[in-house]
CSV table of C-alpha atoms and ligand atoms in Angstrom, one decimal:
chain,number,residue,atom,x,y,z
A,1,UNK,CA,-2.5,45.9,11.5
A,2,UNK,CA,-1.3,46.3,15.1
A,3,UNK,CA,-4.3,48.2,16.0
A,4,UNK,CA,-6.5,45.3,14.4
A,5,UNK,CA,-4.5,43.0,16.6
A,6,UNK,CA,-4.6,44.4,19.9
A,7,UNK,CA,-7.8,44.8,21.2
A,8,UNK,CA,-7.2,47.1,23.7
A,9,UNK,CA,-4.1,48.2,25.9
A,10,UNK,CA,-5.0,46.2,29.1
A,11,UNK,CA,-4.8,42.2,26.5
A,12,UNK,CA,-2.0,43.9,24.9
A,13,UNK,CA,0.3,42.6,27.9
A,14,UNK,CA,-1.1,39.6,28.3
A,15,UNK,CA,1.2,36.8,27.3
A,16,UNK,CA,0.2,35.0,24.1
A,17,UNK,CA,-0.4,31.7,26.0
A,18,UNK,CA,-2.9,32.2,28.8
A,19,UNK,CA,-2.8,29.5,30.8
A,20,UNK,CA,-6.4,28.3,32.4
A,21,UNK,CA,-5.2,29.7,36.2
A,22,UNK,CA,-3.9,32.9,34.7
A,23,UNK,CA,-7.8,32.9,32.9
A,24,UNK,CA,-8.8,32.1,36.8
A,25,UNK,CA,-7.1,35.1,38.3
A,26,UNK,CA,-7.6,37.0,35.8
A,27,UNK,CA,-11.5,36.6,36.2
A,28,UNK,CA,-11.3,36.4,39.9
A,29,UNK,CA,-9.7,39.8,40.1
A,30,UNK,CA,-13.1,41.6,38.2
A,31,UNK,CA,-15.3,39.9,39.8
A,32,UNK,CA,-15.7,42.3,43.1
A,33,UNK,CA,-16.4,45.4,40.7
A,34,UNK,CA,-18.2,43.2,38.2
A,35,UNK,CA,-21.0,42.5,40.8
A,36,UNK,CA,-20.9,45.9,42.6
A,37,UNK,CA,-21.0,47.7,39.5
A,38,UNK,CA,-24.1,44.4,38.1
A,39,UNK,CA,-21.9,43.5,34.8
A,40,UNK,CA,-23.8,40.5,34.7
A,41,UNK,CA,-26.8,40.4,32.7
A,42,UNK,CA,-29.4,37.0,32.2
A,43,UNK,CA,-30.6,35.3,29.0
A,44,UNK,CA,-33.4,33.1,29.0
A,45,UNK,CA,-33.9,29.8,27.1
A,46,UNK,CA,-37.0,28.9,26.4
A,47,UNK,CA,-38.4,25.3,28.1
A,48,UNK,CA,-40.7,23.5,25.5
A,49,UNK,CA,-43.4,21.0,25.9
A,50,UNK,CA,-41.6,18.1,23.2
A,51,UNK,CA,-44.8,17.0,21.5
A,52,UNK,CA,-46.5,20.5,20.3
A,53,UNK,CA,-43.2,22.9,21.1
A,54,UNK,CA,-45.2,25.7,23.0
A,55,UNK,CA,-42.6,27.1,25.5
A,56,UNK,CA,-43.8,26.2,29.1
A,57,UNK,CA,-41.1,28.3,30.8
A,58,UNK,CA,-37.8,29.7,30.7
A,59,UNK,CA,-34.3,29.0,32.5
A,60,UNK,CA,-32.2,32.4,33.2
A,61,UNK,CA,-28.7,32.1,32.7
A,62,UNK,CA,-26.3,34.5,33.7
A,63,UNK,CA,-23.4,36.1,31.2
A,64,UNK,CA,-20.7,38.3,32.1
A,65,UNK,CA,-19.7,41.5,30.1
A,66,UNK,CA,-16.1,41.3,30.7
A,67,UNK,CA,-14.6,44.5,29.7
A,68,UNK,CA,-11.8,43.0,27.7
A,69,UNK,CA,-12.7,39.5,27.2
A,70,UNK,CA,-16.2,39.8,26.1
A,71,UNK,CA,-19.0,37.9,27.1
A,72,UNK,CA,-17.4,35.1,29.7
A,73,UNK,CA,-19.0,31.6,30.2
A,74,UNK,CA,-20.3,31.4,33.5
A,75,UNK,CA,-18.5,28.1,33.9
A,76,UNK,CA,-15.4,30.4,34.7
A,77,UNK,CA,-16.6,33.0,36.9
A,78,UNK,CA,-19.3,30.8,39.0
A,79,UNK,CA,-16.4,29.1,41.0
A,80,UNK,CA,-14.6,32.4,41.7
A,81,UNK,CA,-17.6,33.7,43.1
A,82,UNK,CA,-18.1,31.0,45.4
A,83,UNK,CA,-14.5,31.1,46.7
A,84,UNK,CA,-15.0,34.9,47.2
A,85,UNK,CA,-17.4,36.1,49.2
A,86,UNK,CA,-19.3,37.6,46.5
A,87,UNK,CA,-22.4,34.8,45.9
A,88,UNK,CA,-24.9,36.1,48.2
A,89,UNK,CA,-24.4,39.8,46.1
A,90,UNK,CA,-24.5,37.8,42.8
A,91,UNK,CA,-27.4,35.5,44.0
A,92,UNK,CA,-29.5,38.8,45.2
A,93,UNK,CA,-28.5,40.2,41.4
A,94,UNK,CA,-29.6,37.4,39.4
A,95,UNK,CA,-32.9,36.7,41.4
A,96,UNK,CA,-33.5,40.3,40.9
A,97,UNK,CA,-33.2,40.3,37.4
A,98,UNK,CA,-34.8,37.3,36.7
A,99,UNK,CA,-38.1,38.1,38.8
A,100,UNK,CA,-38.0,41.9,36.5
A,101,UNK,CA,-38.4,39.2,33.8
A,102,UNK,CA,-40.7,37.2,35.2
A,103,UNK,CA,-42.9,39.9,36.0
A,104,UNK,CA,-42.3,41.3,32.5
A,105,UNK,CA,-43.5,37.9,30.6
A,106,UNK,CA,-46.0,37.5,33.2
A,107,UNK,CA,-47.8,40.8,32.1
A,108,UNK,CA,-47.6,40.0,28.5
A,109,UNK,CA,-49.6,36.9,28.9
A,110,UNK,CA,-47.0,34.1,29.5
A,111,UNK,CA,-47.9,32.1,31.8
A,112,UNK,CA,-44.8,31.1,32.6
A,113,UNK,CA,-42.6,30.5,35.8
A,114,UNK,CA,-38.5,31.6,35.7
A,115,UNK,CA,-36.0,29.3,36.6
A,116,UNK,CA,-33.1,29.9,38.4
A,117,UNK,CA,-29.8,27.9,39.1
A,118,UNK,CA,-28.7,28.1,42.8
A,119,UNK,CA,-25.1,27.6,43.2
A,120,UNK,CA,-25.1,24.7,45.9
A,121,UNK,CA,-23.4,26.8,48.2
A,122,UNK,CA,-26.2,29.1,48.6
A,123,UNK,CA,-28.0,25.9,49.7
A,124,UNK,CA,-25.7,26.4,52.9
A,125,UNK,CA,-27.2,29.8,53.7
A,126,UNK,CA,-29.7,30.1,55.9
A,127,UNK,CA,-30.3,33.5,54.4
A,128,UNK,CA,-31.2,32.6,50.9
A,129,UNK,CA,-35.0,32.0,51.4
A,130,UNK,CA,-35.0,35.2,53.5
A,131,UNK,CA,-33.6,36.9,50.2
A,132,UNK,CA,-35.7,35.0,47.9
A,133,UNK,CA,-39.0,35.5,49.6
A,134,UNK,CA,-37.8,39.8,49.7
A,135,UNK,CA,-37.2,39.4,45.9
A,136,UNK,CA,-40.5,37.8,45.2
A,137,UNK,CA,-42.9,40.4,47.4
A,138,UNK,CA,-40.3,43.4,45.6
A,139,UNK,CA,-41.4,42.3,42.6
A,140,UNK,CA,-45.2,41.0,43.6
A,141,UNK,CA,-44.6,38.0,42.7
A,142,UNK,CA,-45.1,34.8,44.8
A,143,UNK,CA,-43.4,31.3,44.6
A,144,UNK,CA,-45.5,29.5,41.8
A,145,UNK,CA,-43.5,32.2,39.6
A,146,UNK,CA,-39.9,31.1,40.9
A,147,UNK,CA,-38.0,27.5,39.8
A,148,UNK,CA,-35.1,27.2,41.5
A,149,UNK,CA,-32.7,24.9,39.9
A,150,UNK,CA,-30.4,22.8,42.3
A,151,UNK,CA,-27.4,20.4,41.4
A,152,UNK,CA,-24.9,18.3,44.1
A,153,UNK,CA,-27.6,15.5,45.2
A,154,UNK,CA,-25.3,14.3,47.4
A,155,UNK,CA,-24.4,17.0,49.4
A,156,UNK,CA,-28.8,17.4,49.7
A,157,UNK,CA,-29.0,14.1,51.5
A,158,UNK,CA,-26.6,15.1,54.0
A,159,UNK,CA,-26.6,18.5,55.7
A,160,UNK,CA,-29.8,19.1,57.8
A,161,UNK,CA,-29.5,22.9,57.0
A,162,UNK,CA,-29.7,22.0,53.3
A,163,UNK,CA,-33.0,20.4,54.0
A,164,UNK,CA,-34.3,23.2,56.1
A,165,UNK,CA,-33.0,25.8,53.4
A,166,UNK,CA,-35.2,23.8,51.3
A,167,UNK,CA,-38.4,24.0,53.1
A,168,UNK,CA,-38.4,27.1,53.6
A,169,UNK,CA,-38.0,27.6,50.0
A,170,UNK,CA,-41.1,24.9,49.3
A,171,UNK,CA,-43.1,27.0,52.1
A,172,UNK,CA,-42.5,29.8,49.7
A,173,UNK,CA,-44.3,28.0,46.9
A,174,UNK,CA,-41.4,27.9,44.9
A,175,UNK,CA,-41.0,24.3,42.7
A,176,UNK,CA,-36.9,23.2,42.8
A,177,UNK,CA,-35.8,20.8,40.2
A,178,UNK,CA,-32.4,18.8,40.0
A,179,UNK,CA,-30.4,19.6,37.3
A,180,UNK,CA,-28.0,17.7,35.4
A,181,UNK,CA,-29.4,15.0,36.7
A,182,UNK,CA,-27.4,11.5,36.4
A,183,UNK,CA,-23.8,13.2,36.9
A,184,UNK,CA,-23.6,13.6,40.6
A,185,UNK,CA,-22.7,11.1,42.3
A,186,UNK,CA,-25.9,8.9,43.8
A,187,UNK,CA,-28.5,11.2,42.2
A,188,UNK,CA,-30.8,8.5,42.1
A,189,UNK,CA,-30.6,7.0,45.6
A,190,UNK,CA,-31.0,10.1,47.0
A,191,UNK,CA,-34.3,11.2,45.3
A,192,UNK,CA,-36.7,9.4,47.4
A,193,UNK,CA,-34.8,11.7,50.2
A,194,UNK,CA,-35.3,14.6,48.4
A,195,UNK,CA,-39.4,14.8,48.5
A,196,UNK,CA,-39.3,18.5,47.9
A,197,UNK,CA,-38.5,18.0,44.3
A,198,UNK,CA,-40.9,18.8,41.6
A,199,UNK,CA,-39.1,18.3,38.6
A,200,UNK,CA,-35.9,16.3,37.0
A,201,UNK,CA,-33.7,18.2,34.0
A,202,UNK,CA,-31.7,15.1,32.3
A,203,UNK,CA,-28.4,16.1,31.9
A,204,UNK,CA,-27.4,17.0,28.0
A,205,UNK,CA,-24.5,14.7,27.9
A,206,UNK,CA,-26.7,11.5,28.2
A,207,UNK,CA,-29.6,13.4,25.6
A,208,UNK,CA,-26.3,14.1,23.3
A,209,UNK,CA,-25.4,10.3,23.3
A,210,UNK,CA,-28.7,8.6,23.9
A,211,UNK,CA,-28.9,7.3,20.2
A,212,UNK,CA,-25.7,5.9,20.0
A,213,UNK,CA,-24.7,4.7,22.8
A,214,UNK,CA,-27.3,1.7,25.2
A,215,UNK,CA,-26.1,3.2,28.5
A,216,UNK,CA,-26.7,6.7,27.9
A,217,UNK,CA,-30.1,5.8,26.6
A,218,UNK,CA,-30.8,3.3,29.4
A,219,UNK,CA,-30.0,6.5,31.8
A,220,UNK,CA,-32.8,8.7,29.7
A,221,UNK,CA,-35.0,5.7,29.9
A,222,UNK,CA,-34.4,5.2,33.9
A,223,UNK,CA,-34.8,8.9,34.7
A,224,UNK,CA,-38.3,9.4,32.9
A,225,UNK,CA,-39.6,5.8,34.6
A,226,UNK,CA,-38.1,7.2,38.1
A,227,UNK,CA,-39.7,10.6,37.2
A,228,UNK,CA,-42.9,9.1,36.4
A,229,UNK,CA,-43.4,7.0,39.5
A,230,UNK,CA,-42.0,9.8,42.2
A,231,UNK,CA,-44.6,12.1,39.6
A,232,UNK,CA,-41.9,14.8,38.5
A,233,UNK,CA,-42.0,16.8,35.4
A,234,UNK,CA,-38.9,15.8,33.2
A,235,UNK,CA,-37.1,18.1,31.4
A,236,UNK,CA,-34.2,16.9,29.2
A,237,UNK,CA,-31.3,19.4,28.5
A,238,UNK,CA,-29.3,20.2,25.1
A,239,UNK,CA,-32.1,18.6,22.1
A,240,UNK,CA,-30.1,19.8,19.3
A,241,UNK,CA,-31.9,17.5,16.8
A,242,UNK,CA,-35.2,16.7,15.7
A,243,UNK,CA,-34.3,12.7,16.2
A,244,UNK,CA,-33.6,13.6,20.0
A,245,UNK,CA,-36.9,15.6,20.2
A,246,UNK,CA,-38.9,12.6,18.9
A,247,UNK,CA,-36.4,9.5,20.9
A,248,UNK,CA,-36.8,11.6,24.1
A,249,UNK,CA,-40.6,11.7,23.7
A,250,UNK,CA,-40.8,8.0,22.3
A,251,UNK,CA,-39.1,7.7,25.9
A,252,UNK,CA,-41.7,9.2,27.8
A,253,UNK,CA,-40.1,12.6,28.4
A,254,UNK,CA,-42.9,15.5,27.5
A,255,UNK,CA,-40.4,18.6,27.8
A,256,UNK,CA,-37.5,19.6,26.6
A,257,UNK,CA,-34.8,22.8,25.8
A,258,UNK,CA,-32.4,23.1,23.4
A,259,UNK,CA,-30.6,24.6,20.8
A,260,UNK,CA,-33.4,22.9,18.6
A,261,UNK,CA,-36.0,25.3,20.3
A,262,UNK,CA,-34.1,28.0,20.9
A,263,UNK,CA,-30.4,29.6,22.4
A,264,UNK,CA,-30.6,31.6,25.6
A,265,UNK,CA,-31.5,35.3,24.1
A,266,UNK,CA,-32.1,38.2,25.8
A,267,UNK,CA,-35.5,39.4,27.6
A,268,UNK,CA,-36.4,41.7,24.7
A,269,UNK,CA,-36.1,38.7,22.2
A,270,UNK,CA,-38.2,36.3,24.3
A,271,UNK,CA,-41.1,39.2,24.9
A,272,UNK,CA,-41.1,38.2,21.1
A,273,UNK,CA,-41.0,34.8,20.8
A,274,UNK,CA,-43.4,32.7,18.5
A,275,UNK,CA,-46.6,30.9,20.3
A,276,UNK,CA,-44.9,27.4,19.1
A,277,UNK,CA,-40.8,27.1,18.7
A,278,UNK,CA,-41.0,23.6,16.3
A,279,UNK,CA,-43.8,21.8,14.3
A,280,UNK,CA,-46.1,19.3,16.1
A,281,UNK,CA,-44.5,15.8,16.5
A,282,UNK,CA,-46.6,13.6,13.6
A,283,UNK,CA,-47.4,10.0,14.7
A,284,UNK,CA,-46.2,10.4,18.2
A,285,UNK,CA,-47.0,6.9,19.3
A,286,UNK,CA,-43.9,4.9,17.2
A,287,UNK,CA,-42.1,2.6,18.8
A,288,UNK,CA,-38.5,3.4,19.8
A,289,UNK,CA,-35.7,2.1,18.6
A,290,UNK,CA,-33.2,1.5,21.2
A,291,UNK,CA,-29.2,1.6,20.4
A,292,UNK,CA,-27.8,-2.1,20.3
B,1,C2E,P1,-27.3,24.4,33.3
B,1,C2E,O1,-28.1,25.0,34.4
B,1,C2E,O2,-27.3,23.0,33.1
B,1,C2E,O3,-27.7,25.2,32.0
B,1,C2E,C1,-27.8,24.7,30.7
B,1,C2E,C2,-26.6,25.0,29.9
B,1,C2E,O4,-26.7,24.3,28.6
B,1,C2E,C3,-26.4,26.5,29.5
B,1,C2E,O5,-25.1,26.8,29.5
B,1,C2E,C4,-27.1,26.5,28.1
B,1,C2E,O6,-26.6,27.6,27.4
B,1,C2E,C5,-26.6,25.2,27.6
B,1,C2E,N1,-27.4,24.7,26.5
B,1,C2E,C6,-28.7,24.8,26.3
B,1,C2E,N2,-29.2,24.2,25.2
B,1,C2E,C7,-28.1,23.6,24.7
B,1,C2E,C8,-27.9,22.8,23.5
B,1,C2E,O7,-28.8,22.5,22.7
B,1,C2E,N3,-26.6,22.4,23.2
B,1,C2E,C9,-25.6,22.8,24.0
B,1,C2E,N4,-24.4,22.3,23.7
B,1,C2E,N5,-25.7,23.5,25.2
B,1,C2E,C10,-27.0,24.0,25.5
B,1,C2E,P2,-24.4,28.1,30.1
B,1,C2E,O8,-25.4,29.2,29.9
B,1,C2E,O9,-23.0,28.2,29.6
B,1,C2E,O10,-24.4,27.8,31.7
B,1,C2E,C11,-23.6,26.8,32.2
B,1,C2E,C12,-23.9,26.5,33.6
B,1,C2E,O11,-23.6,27.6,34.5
B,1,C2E,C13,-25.4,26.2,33.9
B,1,C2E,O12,-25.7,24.9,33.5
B,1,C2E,C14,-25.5,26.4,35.3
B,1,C2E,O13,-25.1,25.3,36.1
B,1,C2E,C15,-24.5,27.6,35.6
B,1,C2E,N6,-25.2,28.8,35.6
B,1,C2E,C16,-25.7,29.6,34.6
B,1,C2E,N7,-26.3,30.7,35.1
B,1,C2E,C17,-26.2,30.6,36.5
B,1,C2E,C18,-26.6,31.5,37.6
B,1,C2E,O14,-27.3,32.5,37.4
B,1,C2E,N8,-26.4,31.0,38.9
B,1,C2E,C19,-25.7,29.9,39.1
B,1,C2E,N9,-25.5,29.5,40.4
B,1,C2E,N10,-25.3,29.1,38.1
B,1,C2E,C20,-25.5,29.4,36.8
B,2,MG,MG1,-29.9,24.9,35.0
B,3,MG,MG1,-28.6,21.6,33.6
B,4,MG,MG1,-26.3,20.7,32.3
């Protein structure tokens, strides 16, 4: 029973009651081998055009082996990594890995960019389209096969070497789209600054209470009209249900990803993946019905 229990020798003296920090430290300590020795691996998630469910691309998302702890959420390890020194290695890593994919899915058939969340720090480098443009002629792939996936609006409108990070990376031909958009603060006000931008990803807390609650909805509503006149693509984030699927396309949103679809798997599950993730919307031009 106390083998069963203890997992291994190194959790065996780890108090009961791990606080949050000690979890911090804890991670933060790994992390330098974890990236030298590339313990991180990607999943993909499929993205889905909402009306027919055809997958239209996929967003890489990076897990963590942790020798002890499992698989770790990268909400615990992505701060660490910017405090340390370490996100220009892990950057490099996941671009890497993500283009093998691309490259991969791209010979199969799929014609299908990869996209990949840059920390916002990164945004700070002058280096990083240096690194991404490397990555992409490694590889032979150009920018149309790249999405880089951006969040902090704020700090975009504000720092000129943000905005010259970001042309360069536009010069490369790669497409950047705001994520979780609608939770940072001023994300709308600062879009008409932002005239790189190719695509909006709603955030999944407003898709997650958009039937229920007016403001969340009014926020889904708001993005896809804003989307529609600056002429982004709008993804929306976390469609668990079929009810989302067909509100968010009653709404004028045409993509989607989501448990619904699919769960980020590994490459050599979505080499695999059905031509259509979800039967065709039926009778996609009903009217919405709006929470009161
Ligand atoms: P994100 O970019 O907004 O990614 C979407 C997150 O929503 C992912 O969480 C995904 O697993 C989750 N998700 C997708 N569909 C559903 C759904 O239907 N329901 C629910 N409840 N969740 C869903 P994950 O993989 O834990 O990643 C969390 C965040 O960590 C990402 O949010 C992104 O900001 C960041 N991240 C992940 N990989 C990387 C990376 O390689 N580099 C950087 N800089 N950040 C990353
Ligand atoms: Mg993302
Ligand atoms: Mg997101
Ligand atoms: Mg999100």
């Amino acid at each position: 029973y106390q083998a069963k229990r203890t997992r291994s020798p190194v959790t065996a003296y780890e108090p009961e009651s791990d606080t949050a920090d000690r979890a911090g430290l804890t991670v933060a300590g790994m992390l330098p081998r974890a990236v030298a020795e590339k313990e991180f691996t990607l999943e993909f998630q499929p993205i889905v055009n909402l009306i027919d469910g055809k997958p239209i691309g996929a967003e890489a998302l990076a897990r963590w082996q942790h020798p002890d702890r499992g698989s770790v959420d990268p909400r615990s390890f992505l701060d660490p990594i910017e405090k340390s020194g370490l996100l220009t290695a892990f950057t490099d890593a996941v671009l890497d890995q993500a283009l093998d994919a691309a490259k991969q899915w791209k010979e199969a058939g799929f014609n299908w960019p990869v996209a990949v969340n840059i920390s916002p720090r990164s945004l700070l480098d002058r280096r990083l389209p240096l690194l991404v443009s490397a990555r992409l002629s490694d590889h032979g792939l150009t920018g149309a096969d790249l999405m880089l996936e951006i969040t902090e609006a704020q700090t975009l409108s504000q720092l000129d070497i943000v905005d010259k990070v970001l042309a360069e990376l536009r010069e490369l031909g790669c497409a950047l789209a705001l994520d979780d958009f609608g939770t940072g603060f001023s994300s709308i006000s600062v879009l008409p600054r932002v005239p790189m931008i190719q695509e909006i990803k709603i955030d999944r807390s407003f898709v997650n209470e958009m039937e229920h609650t007016p403001k969340a909805a009014a926020v889904v509503r708001g993005t896809v009209e804003l989307a529609r006149g600056l002429e982004l693509l709008v993804v929306a984030e976390g469609v668990e249900r079929e009810s989302q699927r067909r509100m968010l396309w009653e709404l004028g949103c045409t993509a989607g990803q989501g448990h619904l679809f699919a769960k980020p798997m590994p490459l050599s599950k979505i080499m695999r993946l059905p031509a259509t993730l979800a039967e065709p919307l039926h009778d996609p031009g009903s009217v919405v019905q709006m929470p009161t």
